[in-house]
Amino acid sequence: MEKGSELTYRGHEEAQPTADGYTPKPPKPWLSVVRLIRYLLREQRLIFVLVGIAIATVFFALLPSSSHGSYRHDSDVPILDSISYFGRDSYRQSNKPYEQHRMLVHSIGKVPLGLKRKGLRIVVTGGAGFVGSHLVDRLIARGDSVIVVDNFFTGRKENVMHHFSNPRFELIRHDVVEPLLLEVDQIYHLACPASPVHYKFNPVKTIKTNVVGTLNMLGLAKRVGARFLLTSTSEVYGDPLQHPQVETYWGNVNPIGVRSCYDEGKRTAETLTMDYHRGAGVEVRIARIFNTYGPRMCIDDGRVVSNFVAQALRKEPLTVYGDGKQTRSFQYVSDLVEGLMRLMEGEHVGPFNLGNPGEFTMLELAQVVQETIDPNAKIEFRANTEDDPHKRKPDITKAKDQLGWEPKVSLRKGLPLMVSDFRQRIFGDHKEGSTTSTVSS
């Protein structure tokens, strides 16, 4: 009975007096601790607990901290920090990832043997186009992961299809006028038709691409802390009153002309880029590109080099507009790509002129094409187009001094490579020379 009474009492929260007036003692608070110790000491349970703690400690000590996922606090989007997904050691916590990266590299010193440079995750808008595809080639060869964004208005899948089997390459069919959410380290913004034939085809779309598309890409750069490079154009100088053109020259542009959708669109894109830099702390770079030629150019894009080469190959007269005394400067595409990459990786915002200061009149260019393709090609003069600049020559002193860049490929070296590419695409003759963009200096 006593045993039963004791069991009955222990099942109640408060002590209840018995019939004879006896009140049991309340339970002592340390009894539960004593019971726990007795339990651990039985059957060597304590040893197993200590061993488990030791194993867990070793496991978490060896586990790399970058393998844990984290969340951005400003958007409920999960962002994995693993190197295999984003190609970096940890997620950026500020808009200055490159300074941190350089400080880390300097603090570590030389990379031990067997360890490779961590590739960046880079988006190239307009990456299936002429210049963009050559830039993609260089970035992939460097070990970066590249996302090409293109709506294929002037871009071609054939320009990048040799990367389709590469796991570090992605292709997205998308118009930059619509927002795009990606997680990247760098943004090369090349998206926009660059030849008069194409940008005059739909001028409203052209200026929307330059303004709204640039806004979207700058917004992306701000959101994810990426460095942003805008490919502007020498057209921002209009029909220049200063020769050669330096970056401080404000230009002589017709705001209501037939080329204004491109000229003024790029000028506005530069304004937006600098406003995001000053107002939102976005890391930006601006390149003003002068006439560029090389393999993968659109054959019938209305630009003078592609026009002359295609006409000479087809045995047609070379059409020179006006008196042929207008001047242009022509750089080979590999030189331009080198300049863009140096600008992106450098410390200077710009703008920088990227072009070849070697100046040719249209008649001189026609003669070089004759020498390269067909000495018997005829030259035909036509009325000049509206707002066509009379002179265009870059002053690249700033790029030489601050980027250590200058073009290496002369027109007579680069033109034969472009001719080989055009001949293959026009006639399907695959026995001709390679379409590579790399030539010796």
XYZ file of C-alpha atoms in Angstrom, residues 3-305:
303
model
C 4.353 1.640 -2.527
C 1.030 2.269 -4.260
C 0.481 5.496 -2.377
C 3.921 6.681 -3.350
C 3.218 5.998 -7.027
C -0.127 7.769 -6.796
C 1.476 10.781 -5.191
C 4.242 11.072 -7.794
C 1.672 11.397 -10.565
C 0.334 14.690 -9.147
C 1.876 18.116 -9.526
C 1.176 19.270 -5.964
C 1.487 17.378 -2.698
C -1.941 16.187 -1.413
C -2.437 15.530 2.357
C -3.416 11.991 3.342
C -6.313 11.048 5.632
C -4.129 10.970 8.766
C -2.863 14.526 8.121
C 0.531 13.486 6.676
C 1.813 15.726 3.886
C 4.571 14.157 1.655
C 7.715 16.209 0.987
C 7.784 18.107 -2.312
C 10.167 16.740 -4.986
C 13.703 18.097 -4.891
C 14.709 20.023 -8.071
C 18.172 18.455 -8.352
C 16.760 14.924 -8.445
C 16.262 15.164 -12.241
C 19.945 16.062 -12.695
C 21.015 13.140 -10.533
C 18.824 10.781 -12.569
C 20.363 12.110 -15.842
C 23.901 11.549 -14.532
C 23.032 8.019 -13.371
C 21.509 7.306 -16.806
C 24.650 8.496 -18.632
C 26.966 6.490 -16.380
C 25.102 3.245 -17.032
C 26.318 1.074 -19.901
C 29.072 3.583 -20.940
C 26.549 5.988 -22.502
C 28.780 8.983 -21.639
C 31.627 7.618 -23.756
C 29.361 7.371 -26.811
C 28.116 10.948 -26.282
C 31.682 12.304 -26.090
C 32.717 10.369 -29.191
C 29.709 11.757 -31.089
C 30.583 15.330 -30.098
C 34.187 14.824 -31.254
C 33.105 13.471 -34.646
C 30.682 16.350 -35.180
C 33.371 18.898 -34.247
C 35.854 17.463 -36.739
C 33.191 17.304 -39.491
C 32.097 20.934 -39.140
C 35.703 22.131 -38.815
C 36.616 20.554 -42.166
C 33.425 21.634 -43.947
C 34.194 24.735 -46.133
C 32.153 27.757 -45.147
C 31.415 28.577 -48.832
C 29.269 25.462 -49.168
C 26.437 26.917 -47.133
C 23.571 28.670 -48.898
C 22.603 32.212 -47.999
C 19.823 34.577 -48.837
C 19.878 38.123 -50.053
C 17.972 40.232 -47.558
C 16.632 42.595 -50.201
C 14.972 39.867 -52.262
C 13.775 36.491 -51.061
C 15.857 34.747 -53.697
C 18.097 31.917 -52.485
C 21.668 32.441 -53.616
C 24.086 29.525 -53.362
C 27.661 30.471 -52.611
C 29.275 27.312 -53.930
C 32.156 27.787 -56.331
C 30.772 25.198 -58.715
C 27.598 27.222 -59.302
C 28.753 30.829 -59.279
C 32.501 30.429 -59.751
C 33.536 32.486 -56.705
C 34.440 31.855 -53.085
C 31.617 33.701 -51.375
C 28.665 35.885 -52.207
C 29.305 39.592 -52.560
C 28.110 41.695 -49.634
C 28.729 45.061 -51.304
C 28.971 46.753 -54.702
C 32.795 46.528 -54.574
C 33.563 42.843 -55.229
C 36.595 43.506 -57.388
C 38.493 45.533 -54.779
C 37.904 42.716 -52.312
C 39.057 40.160 -54.874
C 42.242 42.085 -55.619
C 42.976 42.543 -51.899
C 42.546 38.795 -51.417
C 44.895 37.996 -54.288
C 47.524 40.419 -52.979
C 47.266 39.023 -49.466
C 47.689 35.451 -50.662
C 50.498 36.170 -53.103
C 51.330 33.500 -55.645
C 48.736 30.810 -56.212
C 50.131 27.398 -55.165
C 50.765 24.867 -57.886
C 47.697 22.846 -58.769
C 45.241 25.653 -57.980
C 43.655 27.501 -60.890
C 42.151 30.977 -61.163
C 38.480 31.003 -60.248
C 36.515 31.897 -63.378
C 34.009 34.734 -63.311
C 30.362 34.474 -64.277
C 29.834 36.960 -67.104
C 26.836 38.000 -69.196
C 27.379 39.378 -72.704
C 24.311 41.060 -74.196
C 24.427 40.883 -77.967
C 26.897 38.042 -77.530
C 25.819 36.252 -80.716
C 26.708 39.273 -82.837
C 29.905 40.165 -84.654
C 31.958 41.714 -81.833
C 30.106 39.906 -79.033
C 30.895 36.421 -80.350
C 34.635 37.178 -80.535
C 34.489 38.535 -76.979
C 32.751 35.331 -75.856
C 35.542 33.275 -77.451
C 38.163 35.125 -75.423
C 36.244 34.904 -72.135
C 35.592 31.174 -72.532
C 39.264 30.582 -73.408
C 40.238 32.482 -70.234
C 38.199 30.072 -68.115
C 35.125 32.180 -67.363
C 31.492 31.076 -67.456
C 29.597 33.089 -70.059
C 25.875 33.732 -70.530
C 25.005 35.121 -73.963
C 21.793 37.159 -74.159
C 20.636 37.929 -77.705
C 17.338 38.405 -79.545
C 18.990 37.442 -82.884
C 17.912 40.558 -84.765
C 21.452 40.875 -86.112
C 23.148 38.122 -84.110
C 23.514 34.561 -85.448
C 23.566 31.263 -83.576
C 26.291 30.116 -85.939
C 28.632 32.645 -84.336
C 28.548 30.867 -80.963
C 27.410 27.324 -81.766
C 30.950 25.974 -81.342
C 30.455 26.590 -77.585
C 27.176 24.678 -77.272
C 28.842 21.600 -75.769
C 30.801 23.651 -73.228
C 29.268 23.490 -69.719
C 30.544 27.005 -69.025
C 28.457 28.466 -71.858
C 24.759 29.390 -71.808
C 22.604 31.015 -74.492
C 19.378 32.883 -73.723
C 17.092 34.226 -76.429
C 15.950 37.470 -74.848
C 15.397 41.122 -75.709
C 17.115 43.451 -73.230
C 14.176 45.858 -73.466
C 12.518 43.347 -71.109
C 13.977 42.890 -67.587
C 16.246 39.945 -66.921
C 17.270 38.402 -63.580
C 20.674 36.742 -63.446
C 23.463 36.317 -60.905
C 26.733 37.464 -62.488
C 30.037 39.197 -61.733
C 30.417 41.236 -64.923
C 28.103 42.604 -67.619
C 29.350 43.437 -71.113
C 26.460 45.382 -72.643
C 26.797 45.187 -76.454
C 23.140 44.729 -77.391
C 22.130 47.140 -80.160
C 22.229 47.064 -83.972
C 25.343 48.965 -85.002
C 25.038 49.413 -88.758
C 22.908 52.116 -90.444
C 20.900 49.537 -92.405
C 19.844 47.772 -89.213
C 19.344 50.647 -86.789
C 17.369 52.661 -89.348
C 15.086 49.662 -89.994
C 13.186 50.369 -86.762
C 14.508 53.591 -85.213
C 12.082 53.545 -82.265
C 13.184 50.029 -81.361
C 16.815 51.121 -81.690
C 16.492 53.976 -79.224
C 14.461 51.780 -76.833
C 17.257 49.217 -76.922
C 19.797 51.911 -76.091
C 17.746 53.541 -73.328
C 15.420 50.917 -71.792
C 17.838 48.046 -72.450
C 20.682 49.935 -70.807
C 18.430 50.813 -67.854
C 17.575 47.142 -67.378
C 21.203 46.044 -67.472
C 22.296 48.810 -65.112
C 19.493 47.792 -62.746
C 20.790 44.234 -62.847
C 24.337 45.436 -62.148
C 23.123 47.442 -59.165
C 21.038 44.558 -57.804
C 23.795 41.920 -57.881
C 26.877 44.129 -57.468
C 28.277 43.389 -60.929
C 30.705 45.531 -62.893
C 29.081 46.994 -66.004
C 30.722 47.869 -69.342
C 28.829 49.910 -71.926
C 29.910 49.680 -75.554
C 29.189 53.148 -76.840
C 30.235 54.424 -80.249
C 32.247 57.043 -82.081
C 28.862 58.198 -83.440
C 28.449 60.207 -80.222
C 30.835 62.715 -81.818
C 28.450 63.141 -84.777
C 30.038 65.013 -87.689
C 32.981 66.221 -85.610
C 34.401 69.730 -85.755
C 37.488 68.494 -83.905
C 40.003 66.148 -85.531
C 41.112 63.696 -84.276
C 38.443 63.188 -81.634
C 39.404 63.088 -77.957
C 37.132 61.819 -75.204
C 36.562 65.325 -73.827
C 35.009 66.487 -77.116
C 31.218 66.830 -76.743
C 30.405 66.204 -80.376
C 28.353 67.755 -83.164
C 25.222 65.618 -83.387
C 21.932 66.253 -85.159
C 19.252 65.302 -82.566
C 16.467 64.941 -85.171
C 18.318 63.271 -88.043
C 17.847 59.805 -89.529
C 20.822 58.501 -87.514
C 19.721 60.100 -84.244
C 18.063 56.928 -82.935
C 21.565 55.468 -82.683
C 23.663 58.604 -82.022
C 21.429 60.085 -79.352
C 20.501 56.663 -78.023
C 24.142 55.929 -77.245
C 24.662 59.393 -75.779
C 21.706 58.794 -73.451
C 23.074 55.350 -72.569
C 26.334 57.000 -71.500
C 24.368 59.488 -69.373
C 22.460 56.697 -67.655
C 25.656 54.759 -67.042
C 27.348 57.695 -65.338
C 24.218 58.512 -63.316
C 24.114 54.953 -61.952
C 27.817 55.232 -61.181
C 27.537 58.536 -59.316
C 24.119 57.996 -57.748
C 24.021 54.269 -57.000
C 27.709 53.369 -56.717
C 27.620 50.927 -59.644
C 31.061 50.088 -61.041
C 30.925 51.100 -64.701
C 33.177 51.311 -67.755
C 32.467 53.128 -71.051
C 34.090 52.309 -74.398
C 33.563 54.403 -77.527
C 34.114 52.019 -80.412
C 35.332 53.207 -83.806
C 34.897 51.306 -87.095
C 35.671 47.629 -86.598
C 35.929 44.830 -89.144
C 36.683 41.115 -89.201
C 35.146 37.640 -89.568
C 31.444 37.191 -88.688
C 30.405 40.678 -89.776
C 26.959 40.781 -91.346
C 27.556 40.544 -95.074
C 24.958 43.116 -96.145
C 24.916 45.469 -93.170
C 25.667 48.659 -95.103
C 29.028 49.315 -93.444
C 31.759 50.282 -95.835
C 34.245 47.431 -95.252
